[in-house]
CSV table of C-alpha atoms in Angstrom, one decimal:
chain,number,residue,atom,x,y,z
A,654,MET,CA,0.0,0.0,0.0
A,655,ILE,CA,1.1,3.6,-0.7
A,656,ALA,CA,-0.4,6.5,1.2
A,657,TYR,CA,-0.5,9.9,-0.6
A,658,LYS,CA,-0.6,12.6,2.1
A,659,PRO,CA,0.2,16.3,2.4
A,660,GLY,CA,3.6,16.7,4.0
A,661,GLY,CA,4.7,13.1,3.0
A,662,SER,CA,8.1,12.1,1.7
A,663,LYS,CA,8.7,13.9,-1.6
A,664,VAL,CA,9.3,11.8,-4.7
A,665,ALA,CA,11.9,12.7,-7.4
A,666,LEU,CA,9.9,14.5,-10.1
A,667,THR,CA,10.9,14.5,-13.8
A,668,PRO,CA,9.8,17.0,-16.4
A,669,LEU,CA,7.0,15.9,-18.7
A,670,SER,CA,7.7,15.6,-22.4
A,671,VAL,CA,4.1,16.7,-23.5
A,672,LYS,CA,3.5,20.4,-22.7
A,673,PRO,CA,0.0,21.9,-22.2
A,674,GLN,CA,-1.2,24.9,-24.1
A,675,ILE,CA,-0.1,27.9,-21.9
A,676,LEU,CA,-2.7,30.7,-21.5
A,677,GLU,CA,-1.0,32.7,-18.8
A,678,GLY,CA,2.2,32.7,-16.8
A,679,ASP,CA,5.1,30.3,-17.1
A,680,PRO,CA,4.0,27.1,-15.4
A,681,VAL,CA,6.5,24.2,-15.1
A,682,GLU,CA,5.2,20.7,-14.6
A,683,ALA,CA,6.6,17.3,-13.6
A,684,SER,CA,5.4,13.9,-12.6
A,685,ALA,CA,6.5,10.8,-10.8
A,686,ARG,CA,4.7,7.6,-11.7
A,687,VAL,CA,4.4,4.8,-9.1
A,688,VAL,CA,2.5,2.4,-11.5
A,689,ASP,CA,3.3,2.7,-15.2
A,690,ALA,CA,3.7,0.5,-18.3
A,691,ALA,CA,6.3,0.8,-20.9
A,692,GLY,CA,5.0,2.7,-24.0
A,693,GLY,CA,2.0,4.1,-22.0
A,694,GLY,CA,-0.2,1.1,-21.0
A,695,PRO,CA,-3.7,1.3,-19.7
A,696,ILE,CA,-3.1,2.3,-16.1
A,697,ARG,CA,-0.8,4.9,-14.7
A,698,SER,CA,-0.7,6.3,-11.1
A,699,GLY,CA,1.6,8.7,-9.2
A,700,VAL,CA,2.2,12.3,-8.2
A,701,TYR,CA,1.9,15.3,-10.5
A,702,GLU,CA,3.2,18.9,-9.7
A,703,VAL,CA,2.8,22.2,-11.5
A,704,THR,CA,3.7,25.8,-10.7
A,705,LYS,CA,1.4,28.8,-10.9
A,706,GLY,CA,-0.1,29.6,-14.3
A,707,ARG,CA,-3.1,29.0,-16.5
A,708,PHE,CA,-3.2,26.3,-19.3
A,709,THR,CA,-5.4,24.0,-21.2
A,710,ILE,CA,-5.2,20.2,-21.1
A,711,THR,CA,-7.1,17.7,-23.3
A,712,PHE,CA,-7.1,14.5,-21.4
A,713,ALA,CA,-5.6,11.5,-23.1
A,714,PHE,CA,-7.1,9.1,-20.5
A,715,HIS,CA,-9.7,9.0,-17.7
A,716,GLU,CA,-8.3,10.5,-14.5
A,717,LEU,CA,-9.2,10.5,-10.8
A,718,ALA,CA,-7.1,13.0,-8.9
A,719,THR,CA,-6.8,14.4,-5.4
A,720,VAL,CA,-5.1,17.6,-4.4
A,721,LEU,CA,-2.3,17.2,-1.8
A,722,GLU,CA,-1.0,20.7,-1.7
A,723,GLY,CA,-2.0,24.0,-3.3
A,724,GLU,CA,-5.1,25.3,-5.1
A,725,VAL,CA,-6.5,25.0,-8.7
A,726,GLU,CA,-9.5,26.1,-10.4
A,727,LEU,CA,-10.7,23.8,-13.2
A,728,VAL,CA,-13.0,25.0,-15.9
A,729,ASP,CA,-14.8,22.6,-18.3
A,730,GLU,CA,-15.8,23.3,-21.9
A,731,ALA,CA,-19.3,24.4,-20.7
A,732,GLY,CA,-17.6,27.1,-18.5
A,733,ASN,CA,-18.4,25.3,-15.2
A,734,ALA,CA,-15.7,26.3,-12.7
A,735,VAL,CA,-14.7,24.5,-9.5
A,736,THR,CA,-11.9,25.3,-7.2
A,737,TYR,CA,-10.0,22.4,-5.5
A,738,GLY,CA,-7.7,22.4,-2.5
A,739,PRO,CA,-6.1,19.8,-0.3
A,740,GLY,CA,-8.2,16.7,0.0
A,741,ASP,CA,-10.5,17.6,-2.9
A,742,SER,CA,-10.8,15.2,-5.8
A,743,TRP,CA,-12.1,15.3,-9.4
A,744,PHE,CA,-12.7,13.0,-12.3
A,745,CYS,CA,-12.1,13.9,-15.9
A,746,GLU,CA,-13.0,11.8,-19.0
A,747,LYS,CA,-10.7,11.0,-21.8
A,748,GLY,CA,-11.1,13.6,-24.5
A,749,GLU,CA,-12.4,16.3,-22.1
A,750,THR,CA,-10.7,19.7,-22.5
A,751,VAL,CA,-10.1,21.6,-19.2
A,752,ILE,CA,-8.6,24.9,-18.4
A,753,TRP,CA,-6.4,24.8,-15.3
A,754,ASN,CA,-5.8,27.9,-13.3
A,755,VAL,CA,-3.2,27.1,-10.7
A,756,ARG,CA,-3.6,29.8,-8.0
A,757,SER,CA,-0.9,28.7,-5.6
A,758,GLU,CA,2.8,28.9,-6.2
A,759,ARG,CA,2.7,25.1,-6.5
A,760,LEU,CA,0.0,22.3,-6.9
A,761,ARG,CA,0.7,18.7,-6.1
A,762,LYS,CA,-1.8,16.0,-6.7
A,763,CYS,CA,-1.9,12.2,-6.8
A,764,PHE,CA,-3.7,10.6,-9.7
A,765,MET,CA,-4.9,7.3,-11.2
A,766,ALA,CA,-5.2,7.5,-15.0
A,767,VAL,CA,-6.8,4.7,-17.0
A,768,ASP,CA,-6.8,4.6,-20.8
A,769,PRO,CA,-10.1,3.0,-21.7
A,770,ASP,CA,-8.8,2.0,-25.3
A,771,HIS,CA,-6.3,-0.5,-23.8
A,772,LEU,CA,-3.7,0.4,-26.4
A,773,ARG,CA,-0.1,1.7,-26.2
A,774,ARG,CA,0.4,5.2,-27.4
A,775,ASP,CA,1.9,3.8,-30.6
A,776,GLY,CA,-1.1,1.4,-31.1
A,777,ALA,CA,1.0,-1.8,-30.4
A,778,THR,CA,0.1,-4.6,-28.0
A,779,LEU,CA,0.2,-3.8,-24.3
A,780,GLU,CA,3.1,-4.7,-22.1
A,781,ALA,CA,3.0,-5.6,-18.5
A,782,LEU,CA,2.6,-2.9,-15.9
A,783,THR,CA,5.7,-2.0,-14.0
A,784,TYR,CA,5.7,-1.0,-10.3
A,785,LYS,CA,7.8,2.0,-9.8
A,786,GLY,CA,6.9,2.8,-6.2
A,787,PRO,CA,9.3,3.1,-3.2
A,788,GLN,CA,10.6,-0.2,-1.7
A,789,THR,CA,9.8,-0.5,1.9
A,790,ASP,CA,10.6,-2.7,4.9
A,791,GLY,CA,6.9,-3.5,5.6
A,792,GLY,CA,5.9,0.1,6.4
A,793,ILE,CA,3.4,2.1,4.3
A,794,PRO,CA,5.3,4.7,2.2
A,795,VAL,CA,3.7,8.2,2.4
A,796,LEU,CA,4.1,10.3,-0.7
A,797,GLY,CA,3.2,13.9,-1.0
């Protein structure tokens, strides 16, 4: 089991290769995946971090996310806006376009992403999932 909690041990984040459409500011983002599959399999989970700014993302997967630190306003295509802070969660569907307005200096969230098409990004056959989480001596790792 892995616990995602505010103030937990920080994970090493690496910059994302796919950049969002920036609308305002100069946001920098990074992610650390705990569960992943080579070539982008159907399930990914981990921690995502982004700095203050406003940008648009079109989701390439279904995502359930929970804010660990910071504050963000998400605006859907119909103009519905919801502000999320620590402990708040959302679900976005694959193909949904959302404007992110990160209001805090930094936003950290944990996520579970599922690609319902069950294909690798290059369309080839899926490979087995790879566990990328911290190794423990029987304790529950706390990521934040």
